[in-house]
Coordinates of C-alpha atoms in Angstrom, one line a residue:
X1 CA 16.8 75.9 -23.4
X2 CA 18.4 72.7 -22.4
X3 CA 15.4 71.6 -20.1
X4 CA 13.2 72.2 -23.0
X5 CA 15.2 70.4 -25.6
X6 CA 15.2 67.2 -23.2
X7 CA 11.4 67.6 -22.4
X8 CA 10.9 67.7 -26.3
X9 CA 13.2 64.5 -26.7
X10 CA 11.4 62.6 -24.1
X11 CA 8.1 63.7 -25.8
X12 CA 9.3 62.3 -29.0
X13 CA 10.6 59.1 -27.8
X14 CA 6.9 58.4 -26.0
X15 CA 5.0 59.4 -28.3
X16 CA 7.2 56.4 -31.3
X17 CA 6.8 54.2 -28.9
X18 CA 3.1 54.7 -28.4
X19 CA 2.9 54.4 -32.6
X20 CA 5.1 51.5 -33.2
X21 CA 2.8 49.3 -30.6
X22 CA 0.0 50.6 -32.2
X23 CA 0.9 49.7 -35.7
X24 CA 2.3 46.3 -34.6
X25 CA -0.8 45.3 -33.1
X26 CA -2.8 46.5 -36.1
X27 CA -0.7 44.3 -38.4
X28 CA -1.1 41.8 -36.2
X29 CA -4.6 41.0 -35.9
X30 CA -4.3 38.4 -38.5
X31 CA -2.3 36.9 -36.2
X32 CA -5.3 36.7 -33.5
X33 CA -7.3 35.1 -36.5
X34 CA -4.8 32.4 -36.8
X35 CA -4.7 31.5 -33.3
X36 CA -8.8 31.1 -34.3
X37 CA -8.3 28.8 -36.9
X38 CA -5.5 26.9 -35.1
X39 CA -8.0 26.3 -32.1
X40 CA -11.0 26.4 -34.0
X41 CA -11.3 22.7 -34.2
X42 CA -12.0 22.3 -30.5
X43 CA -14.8 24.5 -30.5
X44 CA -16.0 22.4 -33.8
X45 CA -15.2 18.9 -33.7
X46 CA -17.2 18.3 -29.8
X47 CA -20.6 19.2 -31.2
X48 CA -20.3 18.3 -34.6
X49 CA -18.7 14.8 -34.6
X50 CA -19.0 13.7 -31.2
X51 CA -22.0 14.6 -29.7
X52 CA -25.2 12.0 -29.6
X53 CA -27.5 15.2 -30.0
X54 CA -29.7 15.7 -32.0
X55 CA -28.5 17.8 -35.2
X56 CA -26.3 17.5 -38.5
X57 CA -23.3 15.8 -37.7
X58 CA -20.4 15.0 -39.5
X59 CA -18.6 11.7 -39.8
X60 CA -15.3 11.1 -38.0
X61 CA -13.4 10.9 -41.4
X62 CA -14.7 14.3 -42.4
X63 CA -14.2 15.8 -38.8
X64 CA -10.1 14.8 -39.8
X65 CA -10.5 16.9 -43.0
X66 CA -12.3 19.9 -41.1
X67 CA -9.6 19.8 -38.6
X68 CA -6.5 19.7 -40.9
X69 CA -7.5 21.0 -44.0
X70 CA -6.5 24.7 -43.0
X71 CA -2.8 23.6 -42.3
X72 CA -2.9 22.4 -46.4
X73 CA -3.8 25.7 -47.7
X74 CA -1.6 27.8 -44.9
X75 CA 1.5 26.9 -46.9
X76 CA 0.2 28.2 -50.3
X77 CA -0.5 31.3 -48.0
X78 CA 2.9 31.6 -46.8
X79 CA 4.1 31.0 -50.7
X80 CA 2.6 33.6 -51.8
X81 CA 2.3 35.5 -49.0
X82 CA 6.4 36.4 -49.3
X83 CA 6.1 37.6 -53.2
X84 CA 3.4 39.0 -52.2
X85 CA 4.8 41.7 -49.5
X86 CA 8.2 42.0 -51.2
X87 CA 6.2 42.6 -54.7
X88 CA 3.4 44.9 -52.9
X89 CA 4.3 46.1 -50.4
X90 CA 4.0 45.5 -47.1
X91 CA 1.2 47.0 -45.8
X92 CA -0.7 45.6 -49.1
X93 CA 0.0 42.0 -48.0
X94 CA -1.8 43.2 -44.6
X95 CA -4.7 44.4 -46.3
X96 CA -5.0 41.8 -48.5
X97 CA -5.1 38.4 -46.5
X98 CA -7.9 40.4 -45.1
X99 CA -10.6 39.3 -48.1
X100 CA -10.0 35.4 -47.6
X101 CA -10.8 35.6 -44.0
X102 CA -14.0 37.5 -44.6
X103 CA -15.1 35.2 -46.8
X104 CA -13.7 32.0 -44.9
X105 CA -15.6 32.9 -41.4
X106 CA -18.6 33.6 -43.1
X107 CA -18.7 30.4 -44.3
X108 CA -17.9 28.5 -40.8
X109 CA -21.2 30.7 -39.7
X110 CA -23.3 29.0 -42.1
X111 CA -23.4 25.6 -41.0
X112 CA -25.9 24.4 -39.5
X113 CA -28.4 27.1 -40.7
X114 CA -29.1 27.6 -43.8
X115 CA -26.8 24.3 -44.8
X116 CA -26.7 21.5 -43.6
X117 CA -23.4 20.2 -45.4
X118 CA -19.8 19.5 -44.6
X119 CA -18.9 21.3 -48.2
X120 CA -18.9 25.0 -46.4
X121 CA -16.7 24.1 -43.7
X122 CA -14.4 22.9 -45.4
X123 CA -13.7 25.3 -47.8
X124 CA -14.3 28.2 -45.4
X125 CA -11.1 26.1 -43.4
X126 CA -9.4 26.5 -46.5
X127 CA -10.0 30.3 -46.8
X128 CA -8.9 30.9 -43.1
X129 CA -6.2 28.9 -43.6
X130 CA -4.6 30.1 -46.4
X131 CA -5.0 33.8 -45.1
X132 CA -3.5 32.2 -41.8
X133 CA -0.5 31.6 -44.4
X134 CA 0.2 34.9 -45.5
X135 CA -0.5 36.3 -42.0
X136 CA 2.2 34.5 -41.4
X137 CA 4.8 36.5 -43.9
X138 CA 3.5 39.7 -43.7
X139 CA 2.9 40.4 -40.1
X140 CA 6.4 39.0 -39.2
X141 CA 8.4 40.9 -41.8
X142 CA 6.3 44.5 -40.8
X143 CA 7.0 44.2 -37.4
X144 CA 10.9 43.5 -37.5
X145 CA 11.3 46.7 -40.3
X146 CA 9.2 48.8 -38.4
X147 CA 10.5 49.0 -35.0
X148 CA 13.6 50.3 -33.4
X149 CA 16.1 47.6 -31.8
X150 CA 15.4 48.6 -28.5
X151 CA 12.2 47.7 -29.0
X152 CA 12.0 44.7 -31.2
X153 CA 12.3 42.0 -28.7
X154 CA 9.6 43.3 -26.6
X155 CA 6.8 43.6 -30.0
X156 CA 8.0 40.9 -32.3
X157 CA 6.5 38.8 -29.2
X158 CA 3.5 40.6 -30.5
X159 CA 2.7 37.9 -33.4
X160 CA 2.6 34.9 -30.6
X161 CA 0.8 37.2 -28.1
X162 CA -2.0 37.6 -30.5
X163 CA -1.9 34.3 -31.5
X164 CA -1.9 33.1 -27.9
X165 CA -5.0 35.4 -27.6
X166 CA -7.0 33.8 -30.5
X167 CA -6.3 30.3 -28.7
X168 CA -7.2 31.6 -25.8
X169 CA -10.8 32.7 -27.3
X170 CA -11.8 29.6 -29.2
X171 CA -11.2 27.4 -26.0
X172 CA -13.2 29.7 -24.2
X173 CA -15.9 29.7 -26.5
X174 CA -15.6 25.7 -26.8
X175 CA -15.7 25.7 -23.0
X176 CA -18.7 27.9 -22.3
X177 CA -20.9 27.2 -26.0
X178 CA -20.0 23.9 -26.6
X179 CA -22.4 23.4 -29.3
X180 CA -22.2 26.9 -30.9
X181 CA -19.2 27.2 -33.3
X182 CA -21.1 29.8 -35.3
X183 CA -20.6 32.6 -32.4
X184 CA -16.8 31.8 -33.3
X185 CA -17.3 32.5 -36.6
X186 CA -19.0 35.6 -36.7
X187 CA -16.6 37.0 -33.9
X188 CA -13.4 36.0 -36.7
X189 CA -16.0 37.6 -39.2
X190 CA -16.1 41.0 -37.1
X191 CA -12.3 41.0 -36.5
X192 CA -11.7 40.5 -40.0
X193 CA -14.1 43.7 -41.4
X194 CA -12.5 45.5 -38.4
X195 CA -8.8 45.1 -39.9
X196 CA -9.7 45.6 -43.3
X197 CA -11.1 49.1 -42.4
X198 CA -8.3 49.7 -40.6
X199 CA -5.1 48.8 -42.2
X200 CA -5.0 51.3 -45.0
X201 CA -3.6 53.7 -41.9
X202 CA -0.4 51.4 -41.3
X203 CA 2.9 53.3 -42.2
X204 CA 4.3 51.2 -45.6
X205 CA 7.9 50.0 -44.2
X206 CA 10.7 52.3 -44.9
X207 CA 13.5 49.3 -45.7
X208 CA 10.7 48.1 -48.3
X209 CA 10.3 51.7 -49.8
X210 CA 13.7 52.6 -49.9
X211 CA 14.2 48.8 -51.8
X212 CA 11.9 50.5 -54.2
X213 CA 13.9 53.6 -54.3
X214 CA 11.2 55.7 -52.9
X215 CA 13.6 57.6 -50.9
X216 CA 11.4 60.8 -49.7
X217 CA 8.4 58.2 -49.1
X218 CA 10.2 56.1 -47.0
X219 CA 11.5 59.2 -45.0
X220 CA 8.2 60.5 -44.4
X221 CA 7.1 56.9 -43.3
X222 CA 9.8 56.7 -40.7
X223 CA 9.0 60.4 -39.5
X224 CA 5.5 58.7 -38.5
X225 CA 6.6 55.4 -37.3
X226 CA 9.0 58.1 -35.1
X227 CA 6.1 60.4 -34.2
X228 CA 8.1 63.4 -35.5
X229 CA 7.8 66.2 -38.3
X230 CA 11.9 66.9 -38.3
X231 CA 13.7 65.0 -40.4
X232 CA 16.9 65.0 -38.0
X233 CA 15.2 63.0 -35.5
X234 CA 15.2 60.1 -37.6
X235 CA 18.4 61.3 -39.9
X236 CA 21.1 58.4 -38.3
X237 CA 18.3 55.7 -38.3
X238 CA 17.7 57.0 -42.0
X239 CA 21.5 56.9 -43.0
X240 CA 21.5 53.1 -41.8
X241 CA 18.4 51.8 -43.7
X242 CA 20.2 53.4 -46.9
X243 CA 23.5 52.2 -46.2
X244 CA 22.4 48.7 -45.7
X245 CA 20.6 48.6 -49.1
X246 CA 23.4 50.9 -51.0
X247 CA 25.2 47.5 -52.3
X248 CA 21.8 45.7 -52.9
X249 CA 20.5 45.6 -56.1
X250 CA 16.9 46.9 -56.3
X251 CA 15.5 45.2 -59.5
X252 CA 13.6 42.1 -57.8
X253 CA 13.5 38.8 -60.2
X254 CA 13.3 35.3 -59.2
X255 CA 16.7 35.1 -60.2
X256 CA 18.4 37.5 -57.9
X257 CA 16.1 36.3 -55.7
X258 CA 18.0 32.8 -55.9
X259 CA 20.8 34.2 -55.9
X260 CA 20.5 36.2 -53.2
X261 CA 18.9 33.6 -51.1
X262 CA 22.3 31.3 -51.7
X263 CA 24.0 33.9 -50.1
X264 CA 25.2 32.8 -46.5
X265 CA 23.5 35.7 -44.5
X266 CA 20.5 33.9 -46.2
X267 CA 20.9 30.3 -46.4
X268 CA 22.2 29.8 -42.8
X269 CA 19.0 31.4 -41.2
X270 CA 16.8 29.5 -43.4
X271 CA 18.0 25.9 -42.7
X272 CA 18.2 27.1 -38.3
X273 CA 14.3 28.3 -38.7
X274 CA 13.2 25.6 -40.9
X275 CA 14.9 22.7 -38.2
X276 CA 13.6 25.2 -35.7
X277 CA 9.8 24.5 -37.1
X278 CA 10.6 20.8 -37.6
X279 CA 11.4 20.4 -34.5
X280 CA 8.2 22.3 -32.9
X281 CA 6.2 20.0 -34.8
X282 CA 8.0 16.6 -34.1
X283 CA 7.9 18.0 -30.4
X284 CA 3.9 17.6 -30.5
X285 CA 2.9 21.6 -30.2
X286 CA 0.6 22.2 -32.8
X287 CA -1.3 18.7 -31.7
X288 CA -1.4 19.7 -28.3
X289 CA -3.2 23.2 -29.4
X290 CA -5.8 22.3 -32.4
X291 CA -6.7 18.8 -30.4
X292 CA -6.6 20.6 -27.0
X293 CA -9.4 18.7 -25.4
X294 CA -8.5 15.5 -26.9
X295 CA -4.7 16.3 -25.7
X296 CA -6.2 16.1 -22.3
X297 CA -8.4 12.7 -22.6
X298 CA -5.4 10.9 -23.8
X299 CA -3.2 12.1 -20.8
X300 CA -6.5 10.5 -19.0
X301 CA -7.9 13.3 -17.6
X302 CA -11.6 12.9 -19.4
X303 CA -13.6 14.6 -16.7
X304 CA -11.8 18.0 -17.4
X305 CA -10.8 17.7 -21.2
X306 CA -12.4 21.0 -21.3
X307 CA -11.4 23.2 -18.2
X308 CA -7.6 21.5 -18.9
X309 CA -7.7 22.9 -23.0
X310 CA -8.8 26.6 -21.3
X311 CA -6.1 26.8 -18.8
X312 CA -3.6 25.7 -21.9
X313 CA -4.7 28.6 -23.7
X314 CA -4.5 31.0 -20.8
X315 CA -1.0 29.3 -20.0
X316 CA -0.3 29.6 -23.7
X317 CA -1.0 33.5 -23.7
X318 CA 0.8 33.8 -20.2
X319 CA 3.6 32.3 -22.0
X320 CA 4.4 35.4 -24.2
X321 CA 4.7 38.0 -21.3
X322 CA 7.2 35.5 -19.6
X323 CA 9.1 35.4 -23.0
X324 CA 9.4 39.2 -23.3
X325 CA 10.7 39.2 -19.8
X326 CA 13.2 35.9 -19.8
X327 CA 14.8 37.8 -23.7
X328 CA 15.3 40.9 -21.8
X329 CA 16.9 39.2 -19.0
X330 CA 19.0 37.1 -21.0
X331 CA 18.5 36.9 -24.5
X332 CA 17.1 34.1 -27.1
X333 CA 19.9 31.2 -26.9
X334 CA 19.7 30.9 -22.9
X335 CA 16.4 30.4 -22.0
X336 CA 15.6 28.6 -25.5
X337 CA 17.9 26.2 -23.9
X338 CA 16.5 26.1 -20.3
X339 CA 13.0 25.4 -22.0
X340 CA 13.6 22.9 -24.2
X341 CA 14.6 20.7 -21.0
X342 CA 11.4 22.1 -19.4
X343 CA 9.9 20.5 -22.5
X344 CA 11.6 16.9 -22.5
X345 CA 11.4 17.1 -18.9
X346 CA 7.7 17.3 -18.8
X347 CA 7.2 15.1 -21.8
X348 CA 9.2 12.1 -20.6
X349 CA 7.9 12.4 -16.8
X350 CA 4.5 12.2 -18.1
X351 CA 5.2 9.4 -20.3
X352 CA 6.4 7.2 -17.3
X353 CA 4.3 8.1 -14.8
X354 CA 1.1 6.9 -17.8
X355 CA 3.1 3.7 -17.9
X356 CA 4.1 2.7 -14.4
X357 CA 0.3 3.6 -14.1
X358 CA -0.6 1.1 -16.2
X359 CA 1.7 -1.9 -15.6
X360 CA 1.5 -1.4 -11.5
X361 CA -2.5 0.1 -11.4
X362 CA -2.9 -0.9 -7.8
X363 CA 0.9 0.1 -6.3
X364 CA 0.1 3.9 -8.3
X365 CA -3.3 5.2 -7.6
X366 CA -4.6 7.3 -10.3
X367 CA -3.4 10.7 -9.4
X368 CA -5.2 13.8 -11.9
X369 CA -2.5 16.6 -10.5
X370 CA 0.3 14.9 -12.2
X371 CA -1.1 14.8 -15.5
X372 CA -2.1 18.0 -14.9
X373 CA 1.3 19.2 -14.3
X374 CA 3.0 17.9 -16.6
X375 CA 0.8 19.1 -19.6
X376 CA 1.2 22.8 -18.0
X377 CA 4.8 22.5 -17.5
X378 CA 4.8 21.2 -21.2
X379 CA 2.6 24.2 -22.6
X380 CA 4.1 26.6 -20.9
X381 CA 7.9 25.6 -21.6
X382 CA 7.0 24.7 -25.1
X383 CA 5.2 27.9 -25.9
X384 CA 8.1 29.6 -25.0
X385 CA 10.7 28.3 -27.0
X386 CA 8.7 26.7 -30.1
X387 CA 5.8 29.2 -30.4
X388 CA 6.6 32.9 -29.2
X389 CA 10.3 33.1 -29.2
X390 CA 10.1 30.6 -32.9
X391 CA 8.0 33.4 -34.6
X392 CA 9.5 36.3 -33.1
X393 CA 12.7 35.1 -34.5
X394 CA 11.0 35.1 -38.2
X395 CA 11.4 38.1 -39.3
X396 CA 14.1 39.5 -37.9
X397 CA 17.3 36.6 -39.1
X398 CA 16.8 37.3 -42.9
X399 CA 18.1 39.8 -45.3
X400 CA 15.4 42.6 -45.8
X401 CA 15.8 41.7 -49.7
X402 CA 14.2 38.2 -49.5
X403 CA 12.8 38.8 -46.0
X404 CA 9.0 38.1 -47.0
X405 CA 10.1 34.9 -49.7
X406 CA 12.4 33.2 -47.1
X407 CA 9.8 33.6 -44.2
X408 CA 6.9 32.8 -46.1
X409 CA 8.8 29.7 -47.2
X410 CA 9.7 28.8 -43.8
X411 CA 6.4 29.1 -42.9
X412 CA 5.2 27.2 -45.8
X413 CA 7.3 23.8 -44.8
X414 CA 6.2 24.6 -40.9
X415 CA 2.4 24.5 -41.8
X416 CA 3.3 21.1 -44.5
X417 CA 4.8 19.4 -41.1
X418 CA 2.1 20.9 -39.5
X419 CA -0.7 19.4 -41.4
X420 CA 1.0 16.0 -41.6
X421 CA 1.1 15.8 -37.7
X422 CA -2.7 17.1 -37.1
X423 CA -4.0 14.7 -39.8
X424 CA -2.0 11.8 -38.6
X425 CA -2.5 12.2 -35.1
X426 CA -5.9 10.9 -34.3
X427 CA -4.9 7.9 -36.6
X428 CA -1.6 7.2 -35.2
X429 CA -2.4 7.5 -31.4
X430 CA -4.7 4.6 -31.4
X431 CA -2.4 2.0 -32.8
X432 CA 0.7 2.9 -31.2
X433 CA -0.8 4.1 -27.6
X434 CA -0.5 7.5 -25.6
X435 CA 2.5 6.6 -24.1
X436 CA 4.6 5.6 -27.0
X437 CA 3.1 9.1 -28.7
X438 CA 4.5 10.7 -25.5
X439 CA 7.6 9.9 -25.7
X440 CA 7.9 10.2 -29.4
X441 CA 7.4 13.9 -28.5
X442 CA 9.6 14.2 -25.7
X443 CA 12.8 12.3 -27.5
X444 CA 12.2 15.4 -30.3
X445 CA 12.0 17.9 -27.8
X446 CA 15.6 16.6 -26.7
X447 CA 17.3 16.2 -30.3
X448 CA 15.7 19.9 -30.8
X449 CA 17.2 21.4 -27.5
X450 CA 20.6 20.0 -28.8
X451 CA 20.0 21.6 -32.0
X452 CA 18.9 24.7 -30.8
X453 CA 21.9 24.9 -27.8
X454 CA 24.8 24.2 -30.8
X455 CA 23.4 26.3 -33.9
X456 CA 21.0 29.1 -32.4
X457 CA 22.3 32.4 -33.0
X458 CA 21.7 35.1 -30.6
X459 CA 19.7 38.1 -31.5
X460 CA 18.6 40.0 -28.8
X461 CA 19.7 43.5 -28.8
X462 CA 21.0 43.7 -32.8
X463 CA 20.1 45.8 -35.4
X464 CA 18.9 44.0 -38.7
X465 CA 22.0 44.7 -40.1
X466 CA 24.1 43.3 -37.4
X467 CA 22.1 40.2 -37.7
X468 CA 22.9 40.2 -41.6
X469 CA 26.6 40.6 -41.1
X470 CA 26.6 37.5 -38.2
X471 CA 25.7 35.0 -40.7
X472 CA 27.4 36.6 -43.7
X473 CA 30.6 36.0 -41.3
X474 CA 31.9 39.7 -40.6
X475 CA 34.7 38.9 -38.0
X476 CA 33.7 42.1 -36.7
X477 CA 30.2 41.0 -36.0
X478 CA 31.7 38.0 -34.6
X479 CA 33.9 39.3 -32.2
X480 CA 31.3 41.6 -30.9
X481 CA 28.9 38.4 -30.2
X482 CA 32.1 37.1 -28.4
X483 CA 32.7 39.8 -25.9
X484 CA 29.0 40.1 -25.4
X485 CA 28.8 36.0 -24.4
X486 CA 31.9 37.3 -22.0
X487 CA 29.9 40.0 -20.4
X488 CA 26.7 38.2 -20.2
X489 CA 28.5 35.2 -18.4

């Protein structure tokens, strides 16, 4: 009887497992779309504003607006995108941020044939971008409520994995089509229909239904999430999700919402992520991914702008795995650390090599690798720390209560940053140099590693709750995280 009560355990812990990375990479599909729109401007801008063939072309001016104008409307995503999946669930946020990106690929596919006109572009970068925005919030928050502990740190690298993966796509599409965007499109276009069909079969998140007071729905959603019909399989989990929302209260208004939000085990995490996105964007991330191939030009390496942007999106998507692997190993804090020097490191060496280059052109030969180097060294350290391990991190440091408003606001101020450095960029670089933009980067990379080494909280291994009680200031939770920095040292 034993034997068979094990066999039937082992069965039943496979077979969640199997589930919750099925439904995490479901709800994350948006995810792969915003990696698209991210990259989408390398496949775009080549053909359409620099190329001498002939064609419709756009003018350099608009090419700016076609590359940025997605990171404008992500933040109204990620506004709304929070209300949204607190209000509606969180499943319905999934489904819905679905519609915009139909409609917004479509769009992309239309230019050149039948129009001829800058006017479709832009808004369908708008669309994408603004479903990019509440992908944002609502993929993050489903997958941290969905999944066991044990799991978490391995799937919340899901989000940046899929993200990575979109990247990944548009670069190779840039790289092998470079004058056919459209094939881009429709491919977002399929992936879009594909999720929409699909979605309605996500499990709504127990935590959000039992906010709701839907007590017997949320238990039957955890059974499938669990991959069991018994009820005691999932009975302790069960008792914890109800305990931790017991002294909550469950009428949701702005101003509870406010309230709650001024709350430490709210307020703390917010102001961490929200330096933690400041800093990924003063460190020169999203530049290096949405002007990939120009990246590479301005770290004078012309000849393969191209081949250089596909191996930082195969580097980028590498990245991910080696994040899953370096958190199991040794948490977040550690290895956020370790790559934040990999980052300034890479930064700052490039920067000097460019300009010893250029003041002493005949004593330093012109020498590709270096470059090359450096720029992997940079995207795979800063991948790491500001891309997969940042959004990871989203939706697992807030209360469940305002999990979707806080995340979609971080999100919201990320994308703002985000929009301000793409758009600026281009302009900027010229008039101050490559090497001065270099090391602009690579002196933010070090404030940020500071930042990240004195306030990051460590959250590998912790239930939701636990998390909670760290920045509400439980001494118990406290002296927990202090033997466990003993043990781990």
């Amino acid at each position: 009887m034993k034997p068979e009560m094990e066999s039937s355990t082992d069965s039943y812990a496979r077979k969640s497992v199997i589930i919750q990375i099925a439904v995490t990479v479901l709800a994350n599909t948006g995810m792969f779309l915003s990696g698209m729109v991210l990259g989408f401007p390398s496949a775009i801008l080549g053909p359409l504003v620099e190329s001498d063939t002939p064609g419709y072309h756009a003018s350099v001016e608009e090419g700016s607006w076609i590359s940025s104008v997605a990171a404008i409307a992500s933040p109204v995503g990620c506004l709304l995108g929070g209300p949204l999946v607190d209000k509606l669930g969180r499943r319905t946020g999934l489904q819905v941020l679905n519609l915009p990106n139909i409609v917004g690929w479509v769009l992309l596919s239309l230019v050149p044939f039948p129009f001829q006109s800058v006017y479709p572009l832009i808004a369908g970068r708008i669309l994408t971008g603004f479903a990019a925005g509440l992908a944002t919030a609502a993929a993050a928050t489903y997958t941290a409520e969905v999944i066991t502990p044990n799991l978490r740190t391995l799937l919340v690298t899901v989000s940046p994995v899929m993200m990575g993966i979109g990247i990944f796509t548009i670069y190779l599409l840039a790289d092998l089509l470079q004058d056919q965007w459209t094939v881009a499109a429709t491919i977002g276009t399929i992936v879009s229909v594909i999720s929409i069909i699909f979605s309605p079969f996500l499990p709504e998140s127990p935590l959000w239904l039992l906010s709701r007071k839907d007590s017997e729905s949320a238990l039957k959603s955890l059974m499938i999430l669990r991959g069991t019909v018994s009820p005691h399989h999932v009975e302790t989990e069960f008792k914890q999700m109800v305990d931790s929302l017991s002294s909550r209260s469950t009428k949701t208004t702005w101003t509870n919402t406010f309230q709650d939000m001024c709350k430490p085990e709210a307020y703390k995490p917010l102001i961490i992520m929200n330096m933690f996105f400041l800093i990924q964007q003063l460190s020169g991330v999203t530049v290096v991914i949405v002007y990939g191939v120009k990246f590479a030009k301005d770290a004078e390496l012309s000849e393969d702008a191209y081949t250089v942007a596909l191996f930082i999106g195969i580097v980028r998507v590498i990245s991910t795995f080696i994040t899953t692997w370096l958190c199991n190993r040794w948490g977040r804090r550690k290895p956020a650390v370790a790559m934040g020097v990999g980052v300034t490191l890479s930064l700052l060496v490039l920067s000097g090599y460019l300009a010893l280059r250029h003041s002493y052109p005949q004593a330093i030969p012109s020498t590709p690798w270096v470059s090359i180097i450096c720029i992997l060294v940079n995207i795979l350290t800063s991948s790491i720390v500001f891309s997969t391990m940042l959004w990871s991190m989203l939706g697992e440091v807030f209360p469940t209560n305002v999990r979707g408003v806080c995340s979609g606001l971080t999100s919201c101020i990320g994308y703002i940053i985000s929009f301000m450095t793409i758009k600026f960029y281009p302009i900027v670089e010229p008039m101050v140099g490559n090497i001065a933009a270099f090391v602009f980067f690579g002196i933010s990379a070090l404030v940020g590693t500071i930042f990240l080494a004195i306030y990051l909280p460590e959250t590998y291994g912790k239930t939701l709750s636990e998390i909670e009680e760290y920045f509400r200031g439980s001494k118990k939770t406290k002296t927990s995280s202090i033997q466990e920095l003993h043990h781990n040292s």
